[in-house]
Amino acid sequence: MRAVLFDGKRAEVVDDLEVREPGPGEVRVAIAAAGLCHSDLSVVDGTIPFPVPVVLGHEGAGVVESVGAGVTHVAPGDHVALSTLANCGTCAECDRGRPTMCRQAIGRPGRPFHRDGGPVYQFAANSAFAEQTVVKAVQAVRIPEELPLTSAALIGCGVLTGVGAVLNRARVDRGDSVVVIGAGGIGLNVIQGARIAGALRIVAVDANPAKEEAARRFGATDFLTSTDGVHELLPTGADHAFECVGRVELIRAAVDLLDRHGQAILLGVPAATAEASFRVSTLYLDKSILGCRYGSARPQRDIALYAALYRSGHLLLDELVTRTYPVEDFEKATADAGAGRVARAVLTF
C-alpha cells in the first residue's frame, strides 16, 4: 500500500508498505484524508527527533476497516476521526480526565508496519499518511457520515490543539482579550476557539499580510504584522496571548503583552533544546506561562463536540482546507505548506 515514509534522510511516497491486522483493543482504518501539519515537517527537518524509518502523518480521518477483540464503540464501515492520544484509560491521569498527561501515551512509538521485511515506526501513534493504519480503539472517534472526511481529518490535530487550548487550557471567558501570534493552521483554530468562547477582542499577528483575510474570517477583530502594535490596541495588555509559531523571541513577546492576571499559552514547537527568557518581575502581577499539550484534549468528548459545532455552523472546518493533493503530490504539498501558501494542505488517498 502507499504511504509517506521518512528514512532519516528524505521523505518519499512508497507503494510497498504493509500493515498488520488489529489486535485486541485496536482498530484498523482506511485513511481517506490527512492534513499536513508542521509537526510532520518538523520530523523531517530534525526539530522533532523521532526514530526511523517512520510513516509520517498524524491528522487523519477515514473508514473503519476492521476491529480487534473487545472493541465495541466503532464497527467496520463507521466514519472516524483519529486522535494521536494513545492513552491507557486506566492510570490516575486518565481517571482524572487528563489523558494528555498519560505516561503510556508519550514516547512509546509502535511499529505496526513492515517494509522490505523490516519493521517501520508509527508517528504520533497514528501515521495517517498511509492508505491504512492501526490505532488504539480510544483514538478512533465516530463522526457523522455527512461530515466531509477531508474536513474531519483536521479535527484530530489542528482543531483539538487550537480550539482545545482556548476552551480547555486557557479557559477564555466572555469579554476577554486574546492575542494570537501566528495565523497558520493552529493559530486559525485558536482564533475561532476564542470567538466561540466569546472573547471581545481577538488580535491576530502574522508577518504575512496575506493571512489577514483568513484570520478575520475565523474571528479576528484586528490583524497586525508585528507584535509591536498590540499595545496600541490593548493599552493595558491582553488577558491571553497564544504563541503558535515556536520561536523563543515570540514567546518572550507573548509574555510581555500580558495584562495583570494574564496568561501566555505556548503552542508552537521550537527545537527541543531551545531556551526562552523573560523578566521575572513581569510575572508578579499574577501572570502565568502555560504549556499546553494537544489542547489539553479529551478526544472522545472533544471530537464529538467539535463535530456538533461544525454541524451547527459555529466551527469552521471546510474553510481550513486550503487545497487537497493526492498523496503522490506530497512534495508539492510540502513546498506549498513551507512557503505559507496554504493554511492546511490535505492529502487524499
C-alpha positions as a LaTeX table, in Angstrom:
\begin{tabular}{lrrr}
\hline
Residue & $x$ (\AA) & $y$ (\AA) & $z$ (\AA) \\
\hline
Met1 & 0.00 & 0.00 & 0.00 \\
Arg2 & 1.01 & 3.66 & $-0.44$ \\
Ala3 & 2.45 & 5.75 & 2.37 \\
Val4 & 4.79 & 8.67 & 3.05 \\
Leu5 & 7.96 & 7.21 & 4.58 \\
Phe6 & 10.83 & 9.14 & 6.17 \\
Asp7 & 14.08 & 7.17 & 6.32 \\
Gly8 & 16.14 & 9.75 & 8.17 \\
Lys9 & 17.33 & 11.50 & 5.02 \\
Arg10 & 14.27 & 12.18 & 2.91 \\
Ala11 & 10.51 & 11.71 & 2.93 \\
Glu12 & 9.02 & 9.99 & $-0.10$ \\
Val13 & 5.91 & 8.17 & $-1.22$ \\
Val14 & 6.36 & 4.39 & $-1.29$ \\
Asp15 & 3.93 & 1.76 & $-2.51$ \\
Asp16 & 5.13 & $-1.40$ & $-0.79$ \\
Leu17 & 4.25 & $-0.80$ & 2.86 \\
Glu18 & 2.40 & $-3.49$ & 4.82 \\
Val19 & 0.31 & $-3.09$ & 7.97 \\
Arg20 & $-0.67$ & $-5.81$ & 10.41 \\
Glu21 & $-4.16$ & $-6.83$ & 11.49 \\
Pro22 & $-5.60$ & $-5.07$ & 14.57 \\
Gly23 & $-5.02$ & $-6.79$ & 17.88 \\
Pro24 & $-7.23$ & $-6.68$ & 20.99 \\
Gly25 & $-8.38$ & $-3.13$ & 21.67 \\
Glu26 & $-7.21$ & $-1.88$ & 18.27 \\
Val27 & $-8.84$ & $-0.59$ & 15.10 \\
Arg28 & $-7.63$ & $-0.67$ & 11.50 \\
Val29 & $-8.70$ & 2.36 & 9.50 \\
Ala30 & $-8.65$ & 3.01 & 5.76 \\
Ile31 & $-7.44$ & 6.60 & 5.61 \\
Ala32 & $-9.38$ & 8.87 & 3.25 \\
Ala33 & $-7.69$ & 12.18 & 4.03 \\
Ala34 & $-4.88$ & 13.51 & 6.19 \\
Gly35 & $-3.81$ & 17.05 & 6.98 \\
Leu36 & $-0.18$ & 18.08 & 6.52 \\
Cys37 & 0.87 & 19.62 & 9.82 \\
His38 & 4.13 & 21.41 & 10.58 \\
Ser39 & 4.86 & 18.71 & 13.16 \\
Asp40 & 5.27 & 16.26 & 10.27 \\
Leu41 & 7.73 & 18.64 & 8.63 \\
Ser42 & 9.50 & 19.07 & 11.97 \\
Val43 & 10.31 & 15.36 & 11.98 \\
Val44 & 11.85 & 15.72 & 8.54 \\
Asp45 & 13.97 & 18.76 & 9.46 \\
Gly46 & 15.02 & 17.29 & 12.80 \\
Thr47 & 13.20 & 19.72 & 15.09 \\
Ile48 & 11.24 & 16.76 & 16.48 \\
Pro49 & 13.61 & 13.80 & 16.97 \\
Phe50 & 11.98 & 10.51 & 16.02 \\
Pro51 & 13.29 & 7.01 & 15.25 \\
Val52 & 13.32 & 5.94 & 11.61 \\
Pro53 & 12.13 & 4.59 & 9.30 \\
Val54 & 8.75 & 6.09 & 10.15 \\
Val55 & 5.44 & 6.61 & 8.37 \\
Leu56 & 4.50 & 10.26 & 8.78 \\
Gly57 & 1.11 & 11.88 & 9.33 \\
His58 & $-0.98$ & 12.33 & 12.46 \\
Glu59 & $-4.09$ & 14.28 & 11.44 \\
Gly60 & $-6.43$ & 11.93 & 9.60 \\
Ala61 & $-9.91$ & 10.58 & 9.07 \\
Gly62 & $-11.25$ & 7.55 & 7.29 \\
Val63 & $-13.44$ & 4.49 & 7.48 \\
Val64 & $-13.08$ & 1.62 & 9.94 \\
Glu65 & $-11.99$ & $-1.50$ & 8.08 \\
Ser66 & $-11.71$ & $-3.99$ & 10.94 \\
Val67 & $-11.61$ & $-4.08$ & 14.74 \\
Gly68 & $-9.83$ & $-6.23$ & 17.26 \\
Ala69 & $-11.29$ & $-8.14$ & 20.17 \\
Gly70 & $-13.09$ & $-6.05$ & 22.76 \\
Val71 & $-13.78$ & $-3.04$ & 20.53 \\
Thr72 & $-17.46$ & $-2.11$ & 20.66 \\
His73 & $-17.74$ & 1.66 & 20.20 \\
Val74 & $-16.89$ & 1.55 & 16.47 \\
Ala75 & $-17.53$ & $-1.07$ & 13.80 \\
Pro76 & $-16.45$ & $-1.70$ & 10.20 \\
Gly77 & $-17.92$ & 0.97 & 7.93 \\
Asp78 & $-18.02$ & 3.72 & 10.58 \\
His79 & $-16.51$ & 7.07 & 9.69 \\
Val80 & $-13.92$ & 8.13 & 12.25 \\
Ala81 & $-11.56$ & 10.98 & 13.01 \\
Leu82 & $-8.30$ & 9.90 & 14.59 \\
Ser83 & $-6.51$ & 11.40 & 17.56 \\
Thr84 & $-2.84$ & 10.97 & 18.37 \\
Leu85 & $-3.56$ & 10.23 & 22.00 \\
Ala86 & $-2.98$ & 6.53 & 22.65 \\
Asn87 & $-3.71$ & 6.87 & 26.35 \\
Cys88 & $-4.18$ & 3.82 & 28.53 \\
Gly89 & $-7.51$ & 4.84 & 30.09 \\
Thr90 & $-6.65$ & 3.26 & 33.45 \\
Cys91 & $-3.92$ & 5.36 & 35.08 \\
Ala92 & $-4.50$ & 8.14 & 37.61 \\
Glu93 & $-4.18$ & 10.89 & 34.99 \\
Cys94 & $-6.69$ & 9.25 & 32.65 \\
Asp95 & $-9.03$ & 8.72 & 35.59 \\
Arg96 & $-8.79$ & 12.43 & 36.40 \\
Gly97 & $-9.87$ & 13.29 & 32.86 \\
Arg98 & $-6.35$ & 14.33 & 31.79 \\
Pro99 & $-5.48$ & 11.80 & 29.07 \\
Thr100 & $-2.86$ & 14.11 & 27.55 \\
Met101 & $-0.80$ & 13.50 & 30.70 \\
Cys102 & $-0.96$ & 9.69 & 30.44 \\
Arg103 & 2.62 & 8.41 & 30.61 \\
Gln104 & 1.67 & 5.43 & 28.47 \\
Ala105 & 0.83 & 7.81 & 25.61 \\
Ile106 & 4.19 & 9.57 & 25.33 \\
Gly107 & 7.48 & 8.34 & 23.93 \\
Arg108 & 6.49 & 4.75 & 23.16 \\
Pro109 & 6.28 & 4.54 & 19.37 \\
Gly110 & 4.82 & 1.35 & 17.99 \\
Arg111 & 5.82 & $-0.45$ & 14.80 \\
Pro112 & 2.66 & $-1.82$ & 13.14 \\
Phe113 & 4.11 & $-1.51$ & 9.64 \\
His114 & 6.59 & $-3.59$ & 7.67 \\
Arg115 & 8.61 & $-2.88$ & 4.55 \\
Asp116 & 11.27 & $-5.00$ & 2.92 \\
Gly117 & 10.93 & $-7.47$ & 5.77 \\
Gly118 & 11.72 & $-4.93$ & 8.48 \\
Pro119 & 9.53 & $-3.05$ & 10.97 \\
Val120 & 8.59 & 0.59 & 10.41 \\
Tyr121 & 7.73 & 3.06 & 13.18 \\
Gln122 & 4.39 & 4.81 & 13.60 \\
Phe123 & 4.48 & 8.60 & 14.09 \\
Ala124 & 2.41 & 10.02 & 16.95 \\
Ala125 & 0.64 & 6.67 & 17.42 \\
Asn126 & $-1.17$ & 7.48 & 14.18 \\
Ser127 & 0.70 & 7.57 & 10.83 \\
Ala128 & $-2.17$ & 8.99 & 8.81 \\
Phe129 & $-0.05$ & 9.30 & 5.64 \\
Ala130 & $-0.80$ & 5.71 & 4.78 \\
Glu131 & $-3.68$ & 4.03 & 2.99 \\
Gln132 & $-4.33$ & 2.03 & 6.17 \\
Thr133 & $-3.18$ & 2.36 & 9.75 \\
Val134 & $-3.76$ & 0.57 & 13.06 \\
Val135 & $-4.55$ & 2.62 & 16.17 \\
Lys136 & $-5.72$ & 2.00 & 19.70 \\
Ala137 & $-9.51$ & 1.93 & 19.91 \\
Val138 & $-9.54$ & 5.05 & 22.10 \\
Gln139 & $-8.01$ & 7.01 & 19.21 \\
Ala140 & $-10.86$ & 6.33 & 16.78 \\
Val141 & $-13.84$ & 8.64 & 17.32 \\
Arg142 & $-17.00$ & 8.06 & 15.32 \\
Ile143 & $-18.23$ & 11.10 & 13.37 \\
Pro144 & $-21.37$ & 11.77 & 11.32 \\
Glu145 & $-21.13$ & 10.46 & 7.75 \\
Glu146 & $-22.26$ & 13.82 & 6.36 \\
Leu147 & $-19.09$ & 15.46 & 7.70 \\
Pro148 & $-16.63$ & 15.52 & 4.75 \\
Leu149 & $-13.60$ & 13.38 & 5.58 \\
Thr150 & $-11.26$ & 15.98 & 4.10 \\
Ser151 & $-12.55$ & 18.42 & 6.73 \\
Ala152 & $-12.90$ & 15.87 & 9.52 \\
Ala153 & $-9.23$ & 14.98 & 9.16 \\
Leu154 & $-8.25$ & 18.36 & 10.56 \\
Ile155 & $-10.10$ & 17.85 & 13.83 \\
Gly156 & $-7.54$ & 15.30 & 15.03 \\
Cys157 & $-4.68$ & 17.77 & 15.49 \\
Gly158 & $-5.21$ & 21.39 & 14.43 \\
Val159 & $-8.69$ & 21.76 & 15.88 \\
Leu160 & $-8.08$ & 19.71 & 19.02 \\
Thr161 & $-4.88$ & 21.66 & 19.68 \\
Gly162 & $-6.03$ & 25.19 & 18.81 \\
Val163 & $-9.64$ & 25.25 & 19.94 \\
Gly164 & $-8.80$ & 22.98 & 22.88 \\
Ala165 & $-6.05$ & 25.33 & 24.08 \\
Val166 & $-8.66$ & 28.09 & 24.31 \\
Leu167 & $-11.52$ & 26.16 & 25.86 \\
Asn168 & $-9.70$ & 23.55 & 27.97 \\
Arg169 & $-6.35$ & 25.06 & 28.96 \\
Ala170 & $-6.71$ & 28.85 & 28.95 \\
Arg171 & $-10.44$ & 28.78 & 29.65 \\
Val172 & $-11.01$ & 32.04 & 27.80 \\
Asp173 & $-14.13$ & 33.73 & 29.09 \\
Arg174 & $-16.72$ & 36.06 & 27.60 \\
Gly175 & $-15.39$ & 39.56 & 27.11 \\
Asp176 & $-11.71$ & 38.57 & 27.38 \\
Ser177 & $-8.99$ & 39.96 & 25.12 \\
Val178 & $-6.87$ & 37.50 & 23.16 \\
Val179 & $-3.68$ & 37.85 & 21.11 \\
Val180 & $-2.81$ & 35.05 & 18.70 \\
Ile181 & 0.76 & 35.08 & 17.38 \\
Gly182 & 0.83 & 33.09 & 14.14 \\
Ala183 & $-2.20$ & 32.69 & 11.89 \\
Gly184 & $-1.40$ & 29.31 & 10.39 \\
Gly185 & $-3.38$ & 26.11 & 10.88 \\
Ile186 & $-3.08$ & 26.13 & 14.69 \\
Gly187 & $-3.47$ & 29.89 & 15.01 \\
Leu188 & $-6.68$ & 29.96 & 13.00 \\
Asn189 & $-8.16$ & 27.37 & 15.33 \\
Val190 & $-7.10$ & 29.39 & 18.36 \\
Ile191 & $-8.81$ & 32.39 & 16.78 \\
Gln192 & $-12.06$ & 30.54 & 16.21 \\
Gly193 & $-11.83$ & 28.97 & 19.66 \\
Ala194 & $-11.63$ & 32.47 & 21.13 \\
Arg195 & $-14.62$ & 33.52 & 19.03 \\
Ile196 & $-16.63$ & 30.52 & 20.22 \\
Ala197 & $-15.64$ & 31.29 & 23.83 \\
Gly198 & $-16.98$ & 34.83 & 23.48 \\
Ala199 & $-13.74$ & 36.83 & 23.53 \\
Leu200 & $-14.43$ & 40.51 & 22.83 \\
Arg201 & $-11.12$ & 41.45 & 21.20 \\
Ile202 & $-9.12$ & 38.92 & 19.16 \\
Val203 & $-5.87$ & 40.29 & 17.75 \\
Ala204 & $-4.16$ & 38.10 & 15.15 \\
Val205 & $-0.46$ & 38.71 & 14.50 \\
Asp206 & 1.35 & 37.27 & 11.49 \\
Ala207 & 4.26 & 38.57 & 9.44 \\
Asn208 & 2.45 & 37.52 & 6.25 \\
Pro209 & $-0.22$ & 40.16 & 5.44 \\
Ala210 & $-1.92$ & 37.71 & 3.07 \\
Lys211 & $-3.20$ & 35.85 & 6.13 \\
Glu212 & $-5.40$ & 38.71 & 7.27 \\
Glu213 & $-8.45$ & 37.63 & 5.26 \\
Ala214 & $-8.49$ & 34.13 & 6.73 \\
Ala215 & $-7.78$ & 35.40 & 10.24 \\
Arg216 & $-10.77$ & 37.74 & 10.10 \\
Arg217 & $-12.99$ & 35.05 & 8.60 \\
Phe218 & $-12.23$ & 32.81 & 11.57 \\
Gly219 & $-12.96$ & 35.56 & 14.09 \\
Ala220 & $-10.08$ & 38.02 & 14.44 \\
Thr221 & $-11.25$ & 41.54 & 15.21 \\
Asp222 & $-7.82$ & 43.01 & 14.40 \\
Phe223 & $-4.79$ & 41.98 & 12.37 \\
Leu224 & $-1.17$ & 43.10 & 12.74 \\
Thr225 & 2.05 & 42.07 & 11.02 \\
Ser226 & 4.09 & 42.61 & 14.19 \\
Thr227 & 3.55 & 42.38 & 17.93 \\
Asp228 & 4.84 & 45.95 & 18.20 \\
Gly229 & 1.37 & 47.37 & 17.56 \\
Val230 & $-0.55$ & 45.27 & 20.08 \\
His231 & $-0.23$ & 47.76 & 22.96 \\
Glu232 & $-1.87$ & 50.43 & 20.82 \\
Leu233 & $-4.93$ & 48.18 & 20.51 \\
Leu234 & $-4.78$ & 46.83 & 24.07 \\
Pro235 & $-3.13$ & 49.57 & 26.18 \\
Thr236 & $-3.19$ & 47.57 & 29.42 \\
Gly237 & $-2.28$ & 44.28 & 27.75 \\
Ala238 & $-4.07$ & 41.06 & 26.84 \\
Asp239 & $-5.86$ & 38.58 & 29.04 \\
His240 & $-4.43$ & 35.73 & 26.95 \\
Ala241 & $-1.55$ & 35.56 & 24.46 \\
Phe242 & $-1.11$ & 32.38 & 22.42 \\
Glu243 & 2.27 & 31.72 & 20.76 \\
Cys244 & 1.62 & 29.42 & 17.79 \\
Val245 & 4.91 & 29.71 & 15.88 \\
Gly246 & 7.59 & 28.17 & 18.09 \\
Arg247 & 10.16 & 30.98 & 18.19 \\
Val248 & 11.70 & 31.96 & 21.51 \\
Glu249 & 11.59 & 35.70 & 20.75 \\
Leu250 & 7.85 & 35.40 & 20.16 \\
Ile251 & 7.44 & 33.51 & 23.43 \\
Arg252 & 9.09 & 36.48 & 25.13 \\
Ala253 & 6.77 & 38.82 & 23.22 \\
Ala254 & 3.71 & 36.85 & 24.36 \\
Val255 & 4.76 & 37.27 & 28.00 \\
Asp256 & 5.42 & 40.98 & 27.54 \\
Leu257 & 1.96 & 41.54 & 26.03 \\
Leu258 & 0.04 & 40.35 & 29.09 \\
Asp259 & $-2.22$ & 42.41 & 31.31 \\
Arg260 & $-2.47$ & 41.74 & 35.04 \\
His261 & $-3.53$ & 38.16 & 35.67 \\
Gly262 & $-2.82$ & 37.40 & 32.01 \\
Gln263 & $-1.76$ & 34.06 & 30.58 \\
Ala264 & 0.79 & 33.23 & 27.88 \\
Ile265 & $-0.07$ & 29.87 & 26.32 \\
Leu266 & 2.70 & 28.12 & 24.38 \\
Leu267 & 1.60 & 26.05 & 21.40 \\
Gly268 & 4.45 & 26.49 & 18.90 \\
Val269 & 7.21 & 23.87 & 18.92 \\
Pro270 & 10.79 & 25.22 & 18.90 \\
Ala271 & 13.84 & 22.97 & 18.84 \\
Ala272 & 13.98 & 20.53 & 21.76 \\
Thr273 & 16.97 & 22.35 & 23.26 \\
Ala274 & 15.59 & 25.89 & 22.79 \\
Glu275 & 15.52 & 28.18 & 25.82 \\
Ala276 & 13.41 & 31.32 & 26.24 \\
Ser277 & 13.99 & 34.20 & 28.61 \\
Phe278 & 11.79 & 36.85 & 30.23 \\
Arg279 & 11.94 & 39.36 & 33.04 \\
Val280 & 10.86 & 37.59 & 36.21 \\
Ser281 & 9.39 & 40.78 & 37.62 \\
Thr282 & 6.82 & 40.87 & 34.81 \\
Leu283 & 5.08 & 37.82 & 36.28 \\
Tyr284 & 4.42 & 39.12 & 39.79 \\
Leu285 & 1.00 & 40.55 & 38.98 \\
Asp286 & $-0.46$ & 37.04 & 38.85 \\
Lys287 & 0.68 & 36.41 & 35.27 \\
Ser288 & 1.24 & 32.85 & 34.07 \\
Ile289 & 3.11 & 30.96 & 31.37 \\
Leu290 & 1.22 & 27.80 & 30.40 \\
Gly291 & 2.44 & 24.89 & 28.39 \\
Cys292 & $-0.29$ & 23.05 & 26.52 \\
Arg293 & $-0.11$ & 19.56 & 25.10 \\
Tyr294 & $-2.62$ & 18.72 & 22.40 \\
Gly295 & $-5.14$ & 21.29 & 23.57 \\
Ser296 & $-5.50$ & 19.51 & 26.94 \\
Ala297 & $-7.93$ & 17.40 & 24.93 \\
Arg298 & $-10.25$ & 14.57 & 25.86 \\
Pro299 & $-10.66$ & 13.33 & 22.28 \\
Gln300 & $-13.70$ & 11.08 & 22.67 \\
Arg301 & $-15.56$ & 14.04 & 24.18 \\
Asp302 & $-13.98$ & 16.90 & 22.25 \\
Ile303 & $-14.07$ & 15.49 & 18.72 \\
Ala304 & $-17.79$ & 14.78 & 19.11 \\
Leu305 & $-18.28$ & 18.32 & 20.43 \\
Tyr306 & $-16.40$ & 19.90 & 17.54 \\
Ala307 & $-18.32$ & 17.82 & 15.01 \\
Ala308 & $-21.55$ & 19.12 & 16.58 \\
Leu309 & $-20.27$ & 22.71 & 16.50 \\
Tyr310 & $-19.42$ & 22.25 & 12.82 \\
Arg311 & $-22.91$ & 20.95 & 12.04 \\
Ser312 & $-24.46$ & 23.94 & 13.85 \\
Gly313 & $-22.31$ & 26.40 & 11.90 \\
His314 & $-20.23$ & 27.60 & 14.85 \\
Leu315 & $-16.97$ & 25.80 & 13.97 \\
Leu316 & $-15.31$ & 26.30 & 10.59 \\
Leu317 & $-13.71$ & 23.19 & 9.10 \\
Asp318 & $-14.21$ & 23.32 & 5.34 \\
Glu319 & $-12.59$ & 26.76 & 5.32 \\
Leu320 & $-9.41$ & 25.31 & 6.86 \\
Val321 & $-8.81$ & 23.12 & 3.82 \\
Thr322 & $-6.91$ & 25.42 & 1.52 \\
Arg323 & $-6.12$ & 22.72 & $-1.02$ \\
Thr324 & $-6.24$ & 18.94 & $-1.40$ \\
Tyr325 & $-3.46$ & 16.90 & $-3.00$ \\
Pro326 & $-3.30$ & 13.23 & $-3.99$ \\
Val327 & $-0.71$ & 11.57 & $-1.77$ \\
Glu328 & 1.59 & 11.25 & $-4.78$ \\
Asp329 & 1.92 & 15.06 & $-4.71$ \\
Phe330 & 3.36 & 15.05 & $-1.19$ \\
Glu331 & 6.42 & 17.08 & $-2.23$ \\
Lys332 & 4.22 & 19.76 & $-3.80$ \\
Ala333 & 2.04 & 19.92 & $-0.69$ \\
Thr334 & 5.14 & 20.19 & 1.49 \\
Ala335 & 6.53 & 23.03 & $-0.63$ \\
Asp336 & 3.24 & 24.94 & $-0.51$ \\
Ala337 & 2.95 & 24.48 & 3.26 \\
Gly338 & 6.55 & 25.53 & 3.85 \\
Ala339 & 6.07 & 28.66 & 1.77 \\
Gly340 & 2.90 & 29.63 & 3.67 \\
Arg341 & 0.71 & 29.32 & 0.58 \\
Val342 & $-1.83$ & 27.12 & 2.41 \\
Ala343 & $-3.34$ & 27.20 & 5.89 \\
Arg344 & $-3.75$ & 23.44 & 5.71 \\
Ala345 & $-2.85$ & 21.11 & 2.87 \\
Val346 & $-4.81$ & 17.85 & 2.90 \\
Leu347 & $-3.50$ & 14.66 & 1.32 \\
Thr348 & $-6.08$ & 12.26 & $-0.09$ \\
Phe349 & $-5.96$ & 8.54 & $-0.85$ \\
\hline
\end{tabular}
